[in-house]
PDB file of C-alpha atoms in Angstrom:
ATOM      1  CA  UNK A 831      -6.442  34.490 -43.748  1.00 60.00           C
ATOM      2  CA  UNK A 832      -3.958  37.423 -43.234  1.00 70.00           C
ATOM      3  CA  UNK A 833      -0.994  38.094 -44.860  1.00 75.00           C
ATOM      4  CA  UNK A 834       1.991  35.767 -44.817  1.00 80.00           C
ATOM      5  CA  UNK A 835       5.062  37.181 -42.881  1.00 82.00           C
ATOM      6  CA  UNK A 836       8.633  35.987 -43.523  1.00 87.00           C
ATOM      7  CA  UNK A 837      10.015  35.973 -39.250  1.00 87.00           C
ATOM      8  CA  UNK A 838      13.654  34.480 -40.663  1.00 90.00           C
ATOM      9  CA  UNK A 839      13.965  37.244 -43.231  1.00 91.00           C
ATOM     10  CA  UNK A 840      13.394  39.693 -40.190  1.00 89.00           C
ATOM     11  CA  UNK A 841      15.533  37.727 -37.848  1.00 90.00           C
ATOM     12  CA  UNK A 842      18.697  37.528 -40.106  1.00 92.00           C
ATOM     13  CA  UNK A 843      17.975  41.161 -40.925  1.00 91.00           C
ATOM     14  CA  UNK A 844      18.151  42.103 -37.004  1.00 88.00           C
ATOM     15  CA  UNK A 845      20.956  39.302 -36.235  1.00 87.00           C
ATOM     16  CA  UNK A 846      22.843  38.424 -39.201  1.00 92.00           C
ATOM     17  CA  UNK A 847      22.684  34.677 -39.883  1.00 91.00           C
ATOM     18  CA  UNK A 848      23.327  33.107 -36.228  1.00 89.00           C
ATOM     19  CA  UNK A 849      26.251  30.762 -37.185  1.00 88.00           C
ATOM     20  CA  UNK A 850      24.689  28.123 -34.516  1.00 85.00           C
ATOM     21  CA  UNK A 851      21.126  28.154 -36.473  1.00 88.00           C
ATOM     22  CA  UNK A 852      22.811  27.679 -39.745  1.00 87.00           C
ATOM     23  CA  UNK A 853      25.191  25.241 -39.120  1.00 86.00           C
ATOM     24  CA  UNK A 854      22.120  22.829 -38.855  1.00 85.00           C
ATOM     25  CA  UNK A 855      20.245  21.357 -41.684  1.00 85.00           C
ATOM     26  CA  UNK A 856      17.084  21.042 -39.797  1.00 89.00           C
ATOM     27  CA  UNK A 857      15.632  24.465 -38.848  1.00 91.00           C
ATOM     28  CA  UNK A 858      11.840  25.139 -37.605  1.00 94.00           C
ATOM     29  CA  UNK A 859      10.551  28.322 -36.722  1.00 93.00           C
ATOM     30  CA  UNK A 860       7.077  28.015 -34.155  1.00 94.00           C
ATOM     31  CA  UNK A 861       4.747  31.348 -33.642  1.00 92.00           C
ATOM     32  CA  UNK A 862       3.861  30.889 -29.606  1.00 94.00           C
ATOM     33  CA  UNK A 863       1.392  33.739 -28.797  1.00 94.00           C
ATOM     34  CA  UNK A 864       0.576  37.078 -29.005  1.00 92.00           C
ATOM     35  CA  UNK A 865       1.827  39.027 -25.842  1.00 90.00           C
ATOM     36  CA  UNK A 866       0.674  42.264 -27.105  1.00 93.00           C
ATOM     37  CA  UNK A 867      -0.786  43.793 -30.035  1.00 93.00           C
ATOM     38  CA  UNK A 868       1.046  43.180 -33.276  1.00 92.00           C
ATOM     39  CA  UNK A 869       3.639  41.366 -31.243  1.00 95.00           C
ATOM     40  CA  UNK A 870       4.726  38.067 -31.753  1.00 94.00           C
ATOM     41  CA  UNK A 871       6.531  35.657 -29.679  1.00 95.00           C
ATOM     42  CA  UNK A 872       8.447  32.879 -31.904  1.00 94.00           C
ATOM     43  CA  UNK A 873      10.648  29.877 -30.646  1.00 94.00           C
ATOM     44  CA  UNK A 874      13.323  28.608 -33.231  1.00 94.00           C
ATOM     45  CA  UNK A 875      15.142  25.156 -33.061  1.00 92.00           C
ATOM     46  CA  UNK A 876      17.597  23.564 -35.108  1.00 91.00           C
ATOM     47  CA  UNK A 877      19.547  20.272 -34.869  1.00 87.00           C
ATOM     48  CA  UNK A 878      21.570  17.470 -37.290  1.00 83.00           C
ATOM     49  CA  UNK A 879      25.070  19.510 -37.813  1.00 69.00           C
ATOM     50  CA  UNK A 880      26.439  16.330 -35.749  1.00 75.00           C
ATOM     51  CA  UNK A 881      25.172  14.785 -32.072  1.00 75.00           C
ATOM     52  CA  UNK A 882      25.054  17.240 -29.510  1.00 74.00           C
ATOM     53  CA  UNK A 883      25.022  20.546 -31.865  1.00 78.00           C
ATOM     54  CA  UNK A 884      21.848  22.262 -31.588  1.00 86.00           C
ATOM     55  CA  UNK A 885      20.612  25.768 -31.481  1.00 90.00           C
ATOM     56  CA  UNK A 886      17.685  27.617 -29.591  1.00 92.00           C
ATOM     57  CA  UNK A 887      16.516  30.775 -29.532  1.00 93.00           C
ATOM     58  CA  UNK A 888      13.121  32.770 -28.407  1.00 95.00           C
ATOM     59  CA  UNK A 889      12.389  35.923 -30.101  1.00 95.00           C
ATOM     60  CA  UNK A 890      10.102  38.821 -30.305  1.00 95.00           C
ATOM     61  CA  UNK A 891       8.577  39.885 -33.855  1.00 95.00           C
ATOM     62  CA  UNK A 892       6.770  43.392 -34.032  1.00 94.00           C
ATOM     63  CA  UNK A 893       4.611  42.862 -37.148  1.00 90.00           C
ATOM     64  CA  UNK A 894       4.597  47.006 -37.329  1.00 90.00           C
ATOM     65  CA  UNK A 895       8.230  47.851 -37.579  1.00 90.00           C
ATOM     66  CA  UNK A 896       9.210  44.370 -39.035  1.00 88.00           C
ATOM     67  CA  UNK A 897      11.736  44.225 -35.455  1.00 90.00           C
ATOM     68  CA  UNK A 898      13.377  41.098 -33.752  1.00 92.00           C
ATOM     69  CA  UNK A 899      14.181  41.244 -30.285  1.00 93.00           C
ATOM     70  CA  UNK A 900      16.149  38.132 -28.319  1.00 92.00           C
ATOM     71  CA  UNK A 901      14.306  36.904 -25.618  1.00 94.00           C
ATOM     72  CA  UNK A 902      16.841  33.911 -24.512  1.00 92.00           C
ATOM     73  CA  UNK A 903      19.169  31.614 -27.037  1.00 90.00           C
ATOM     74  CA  UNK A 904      21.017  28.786 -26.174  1.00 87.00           C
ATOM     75  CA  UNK A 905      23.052  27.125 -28.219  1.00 71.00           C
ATOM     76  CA  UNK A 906      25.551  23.726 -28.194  1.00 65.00           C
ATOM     77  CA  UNK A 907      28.244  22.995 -30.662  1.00 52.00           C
ATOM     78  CA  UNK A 908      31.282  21.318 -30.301  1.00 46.00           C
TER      79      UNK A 908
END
């Protein structure tokens, strides 16, 4: 098994802590696939600040450089 890499320590680096993301208790981060060498795509969700707030975001994670790029984000809070 290969090392363990910390994604949310590299996004919050990149982004700051996305006020829709951590306004939510519930939080999950999901690897999706490898679309080129040493690069990961990851999805993140989060719901529960209150019905109808949620956050989602896809990202890019380049396990060289440690960088997080925004692919699409979409968020809903009232």
């Amino acid at each position: 098994m290969g090392a363990v890499i910390d994604v949310e320590k590299s996004l919050i680096a990149k982004r700051g802590r996305i006020p829709a993301l951590y306004e939510n208790s519930h939080r999950y981060f999901e690897a999706l696939d490898w679309f080129a060498p040493g690069k990961r795509r990851f999805r993140v969700h989060a719901h529960d600040a209150w019905p109808g707030a949620d956050y989602r975001g896809v990202f890019d994670f380049d396990l060289g450089t440690g960088q997080v790029r925004t692919v699409r984000e979409d968020a809903k809070l009232k």
